[in-house]
Short mmCIF file of C-alpha atoms in Angstrom, two decimals:
data_model
loop_
_atom_site.label_atom_id
_atom_site.label_comp_id
_atom_site.label_asym_id
_atom_site.label_seq_id
_atom_site.Cartn_x
_atom_site.Cartn_y
_atom_site.Cartn_z
CA MET A 1 96.29 102.49 142.58
CA THR A 2 93.64 99.80 143.05
CA ASP A 3 91.92 98.03 140.16
CA ALA A 4 88.74 99.95 140.94
CA GLU A 5 90.58 103.29 140.86
CA ARG A 6 92.27 102.37 137.56
CA ALA A 7 88.93 101.28 136.11
CA LEU A 8 87.27 104.57 136.97
CA LEU A 9 90.20 106.64 135.70
CA ILE A 10 90.21 104.75 132.41
CA ASP A 11 86.45 105.07 132.23
CA GLU A 12 86.71 108.86 132.43
CA LEU A 13 89.32 108.96 129.67
CA LEU A 14 87.27 106.74 127.36
CA CYS A 15 84.08 108.72 127.96
CA LYS A 16 85.93 111.91 127.08
CA GLU A 17 87.55 110.34 124.01
CA TYR A 18 84.31 109.05 122.52
CA GLY A 19 82.04 111.95 123.41
CA ALA A 20 79.93 111.06 126.44
CA PRO A 21 77.19 111.51 127.38
CA PHE A 22 75.87 109.17 124.71
CA ILE A 23 72.32 109.37 123.40
CA PRO A 24 70.49 106.10 124.18
CA PHE A 25 69.72 104.08 121.07
CA SER A 26 66.52 102.59 122.48
CA TYR A 27 63.42 103.84 124.28
CA ARG A 28 61.58 100.52 124.34
CA ASP A 29 59.62 99.17 127.26
CA PRO A 30 61.57 96.45 129.14
CA VAL A 31 59.59 93.50 127.70
CA SER A 32 60.35 94.69 124.18
CA GLU A 33 63.98 95.16 125.15
CA LEU A 34 64.03 91.59 126.46
CA VAL A 35 62.86 90.31 123.08
CA GLY A 36 65.37 92.50 121.25
CA SER A 37 68.21 91.33 123.49
CA LEU A 38 67.34 87.67 122.96
CA LEU A 39 67.30 88.26 119.21
CA SER A 40 70.70 89.96 119.32
CA HIS A 41 72.75 87.03 120.61
CA ARG A 42 75.56 86.36 118.12
CA THR A 43 73.83 88.59 115.57
CA LYS A 44 74.85 91.94 114.08
CA ASN A 45 72.89 94.98 115.20
CA ALA A 46 71.49 95.79 111.76
CA VAL A 47 70.22 92.23 111.33
CA THR A 48 68.70 92.25 114.82
CA ARG A 49 66.83 95.50 114.12
CA SER A 50 65.47 94.14 110.84
CA ALA A 51 64.30 90.89 112.44
CA TYR A 52 62.71 92.73 115.37
CA GLN A 53 60.79 94.98 112.98
CA ARG A 54 59.66 92.01 110.89
CA LEU A 55 58.47 90.20 114.02
CA GLN A 56 56.42 93.24 115.07
CA GLU A 57 54.92 93.52 111.59
CA GLU A 58 53.93 89.85 111.58
CA LEU A 59 52.79 89.68 115.21
CA PRO A 60 52.14 93.21 116.57
CA THR A 61 51.73 92.27 120.25
CA TRP A 62 53.81 90.05 122.52
CA GLU A 63 50.63 88.13 123.40
CA GLU A 64 50.35 87.24 119.71
CA VAL A 65 53.97 86.09 119.71
CA ILE A 66 53.25 83.77 122.64
CA ASP A 67 50.15 82.30 120.98
CA ALA A 68 51.55 81.97 117.47
CA PRO A 69 52.87 78.67 116.10
CA THR A 70 56.59 78.58 116.80
CA ASP A 71 57.42 78.07 113.13
CA ARG A 72 55.67 81.34 112.30
CA VAL A 73 57.84 83.19 114.83
CA GLU A 74 60.89 81.44 113.43
CA ARG A 75 60.07 82.56 109.88
CA ALA A 76 59.60 86.15 111.05
CA ILE A 77 63.06 86.22 112.67
CA ALA A 78 64.76 84.06 110.04
CA ALA A 79 67.49 86.65 109.41
CA VAL A 80 69.07 86.26 112.86
CA THR A 81 71.56 83.61 113.89
CA TYR A 82 69.89 80.40 115.13
CA PRO A 83 66.23 81.42 114.60
CA GLU A 84 65.18 77.85 115.35
CA VAL A 85 66.59 78.30 118.87
CA LYS A 86 65.53 81.90 119.44
CA ALA A 87 61.89 81.53 118.39
CA PRO A 88 60.93 79.05 121.14
CA ARG A 89 63.23 80.81 123.60
CA ILE A 90 61.48 84.16 123.06
CA GLN A 91 58.06 82.55 123.42
CA ALA A 92 59.14 80.77 126.60
CA ALA A 93 60.63 83.97 128.05
CA LEU A 94 57.42 85.90 127.43
CA ARG A 95 55.34 83.12 128.97
CA ASN A 96 57.66 83.11 131.97
CA VAL A 97 57.12 86.81 132.54
CA ARG A 98 53.36 86.54 132.14
CA GLU A 99 53.05 83.57 134.47
CA ARG A 100 55.26 85.01 137.20
CA ARG A 101 53.42 88.35 136.98
CA GLU A 102 50.07 86.57 137.28
CA GLY A 103 48.89 87.30 133.77
CA VAL A 104 50.43 90.75 133.33
CA LEU A 105 52.97 90.87 130.51
CA SER A 106 55.03 93.78 131.85
CA LEU A 107 58.42 94.34 133.45
CA ASP A 108 57.88 97.94 134.50
CA PHE A 109 57.76 96.83 138.14
CA LEU A 110 61.52 96.23 137.99
CA ALA A 111 62.04 99.98 138.39
CA ASP A 112 61.01 99.59 142.04
CA LEU A 113 63.75 97.01 142.75
CA SER A 114 67.47 97.38 143.24
CA VAL A 115 69.66 96.53 140.25
CA ARG A 116 70.73 93.28 141.90
CA GLU A 117 67.15 92.29 142.71
CA ALA A 118 65.98 93.13 139.20
CA ARG A 119 68.81 91.18 137.59
CA ASP A 120 68.15 88.18 139.81
CA TRP A 121 64.47 88.25 138.80
CA LEU A 122 65.33 88.36 135.11
CA GLU A 123 68.05 85.73 135.25
CA VAL A 124 65.54 83.11 136.37
CA ILE A 125 64.20 83.25 132.80
CA PRO A 126 65.84 80.49 130.70
CA GLY A 127 68.31 82.00 128.25
CA VAL A 128 68.76 85.23 130.21
CA GLY A 129 72.25 85.76 131.59
CA ALA A 130 74.20 88.72 132.89
CA LYS A 131 74.46 90.56 129.58
CA THR A 132 70.78 90.23 128.73
CA SER A 133 69.52 91.16 132.19
CA ALA A 134 71.71 94.26 132.23
CA ALA A 135 70.58 95.21 128.71
CA VAL A 136 66.91 95.02 129.70
CA LEU A 137 67.51 97.35 132.65
CA SER A 138 69.96 99.75 131.00
CA PHE A 139 68.84 99.95 127.36
CA SER A 140 65.08 100.09 127.97
CA ARG A 141 63.19 103.13 129.17
CA LEU A 142 63.88 101.99 132.75
CA ARG A 143 67.45 103.39 132.43
CA MET A 144 68.61 101.58 135.55
CA PRO A 145 72.34 101.62 136.47
CA ALA A 146 73.05 98.07 135.31
CA LEU A 147 76.36 97.72 133.50
CA VAL A 148 76.22 95.89 130.17
CA VAL A 149 79.48 94.08 129.40
CA ASP A 150 79.90 92.69 125.88
CA ILE A 151 82.94 90.98 124.35
CA HIS A 152 84.51 94.30 123.30
CA HIS A 153 84.12 95.78 126.78
CA GLN A 154 85.47 92.59 128.33
CA ARG A 155 88.49 92.46 126.02
CA VAL A 156 89.57 95.99 126.95
CA ALA A 157 89.12 95.28 130.67
CA GLN A 158 91.13 92.06 130.45
CA ARG A 159 94.00 93.63 128.54
CA LEU A 160 94.16 96.35 131.17
CA GLU A 161 94.12 93.64 133.87
CA ILE A 162 91.05 95.20 135.49
CA VAL A 163 89.51 91.71 135.37
CA PRO A 164 91.36 88.36 135.28
CA PRO A 165 92.45 87.19 131.82
CA LYS A 166 90.42 83.99 131.95
CA ALA A 167 87.29 85.41 133.60
CA SER A 168 84.03 84.52 131.87
CA LEU A 169 81.81 87.24 130.48
CA GLU A 170 79.48 86.85 133.45
CA LYS A 171 82.33 86.98 135.98
CA SER A 172 83.79 90.03 134.22
CA ALA A 173 80.39 91.74 134.35
CA THR A 174 80.12 91.09 138.09
CA ILE A 175 83.58 92.49 138.79
CA LEU A 176 83.07 95.59 136.65
CA GLN A 177 79.61 96.26 138.11
CA ASP A 178 81.17 96.23 141.58
CA TYR A 179 83.52 99.04 140.52
CA ILE A 180 80.58 101.32 139.72
CA PRO A 181 80.14 104.07 142.36
CA PRO A 182 76.73 103.85 144.05
CA GLU A 183 75.90 107.45 143.14
CA TRP A 184 76.10 106.84 139.37
CA ASP A 185 72.74 106.99 137.62
CA GLY A 186 71.62 104.97 134.63
CA GLN A 187 73.01 107.44 132.09
CA ARG A 188 76.48 107.42 133.64
CA VAL A 189 76.58 103.63 133.72
CA TYR A 190 75.37 103.53 130.11
CA ASP A 191 78.19 105.92 129.20
CA SER A 192 80.70 103.61 130.89
CA HIS A 193 79.60 100.68 128.74
CA GLN A 194 79.62 102.75 125.57
CA GLY A 195 83.12 104.10 126.20
CA PHE A 196 84.69 100.69 126.77
CA MET A 197 82.71 99.08 123.95
CA ARG A 198 83.63 101.73 121.39
CA HIS A 199 87.28 101.50 122.35
CA GLY A 200 87.19 97.75 121.83
CA GLN A 201 85.47 98.13 118.46
CA ARG A 202 87.62 100.96 117.11
CA VAL A 203 91.07 100.60 118.67
CA CYS A 204 91.58 97.62 120.96
CA HIS A 205 90.80 94.97 118.34
CA TRP A 206 91.03 91.24 119.01
CA ARG A 207 93.85 90.99 116.47
CA SER A 208 96.34 93.76 115.75
CA PRO A 209 95.08 96.44 118.18
CA ASP A 210 95.91 100.01 117.17
CA CYS A 211 98.01 100.71 120.26
CA HIS A 212 99.72 103.70 118.64
CA ARG A 213 96.45 105.68 118.83
CA CYS A 214 95.20 104.38 122.16
CA VAL A 215 94.34 107.13 124.66
CA ILE A 216 94.79 104.75 127.60
CA ARG A 217 98.07 103.25 126.40
CA GLU A 218 99.98 104.35 129.51
CA TYR A 219 97.66 102.26 131.67
CA CYS A 220 97.99 99.09 129.57
CA PRO A 221 100.54 96.53 130.81
CA TYR A 222 101.22 95.23 127.30
CA PRO A 223 101.00 98.00 124.68
CA ALA A 224 102.29 96.89 121.29
CA GLY A 225 105.67 98.26 120.35
CA ASP A 226 106.93 98.62 123.93
#
């Protein structure tokens, strides 16, 4: 069995275990999802949501965020990790989009590109890497088949030897995206991410994984207790 075949088999088992198809948690436009994703780096989801809401209350449009003094943006997002870094980064990212789109602050055009083309366009923006570009395409209303790979997803894939043990998050994302069948739509790719992520959060912990209740134990080279 090839790594790709193992990955898809495991994917099916995890989707079944955790109840796919999963209801998307966001219906934002892609620019708003870009801001939310930049806020979320190294920050818990609940804190990110609170900071995003506060930013929208303080500065209701993204044009206002661009034009506001950076310290005002920083105060609005103070709850997140490293607000002093994220405030200017968000403003710069929004400016980048507006300038490259000749004054139009929108990313809806990405729907007309391939996933690879759309990710390449986004990853020109300073601070936007593989995880953020995929999140903008997958989690926004675009629902494009871009695979988001977070640390939980990566950890499961590495323990299963689907990706190399020392692969970076970006390299892991590239490998796992290549396993995705071309006929999968955005919902199916979203389900794949959710299945792996939930397994990493609930069972395949960084320390002391609960191997005794792992539904993919037979496919793991190093299950605890064996």
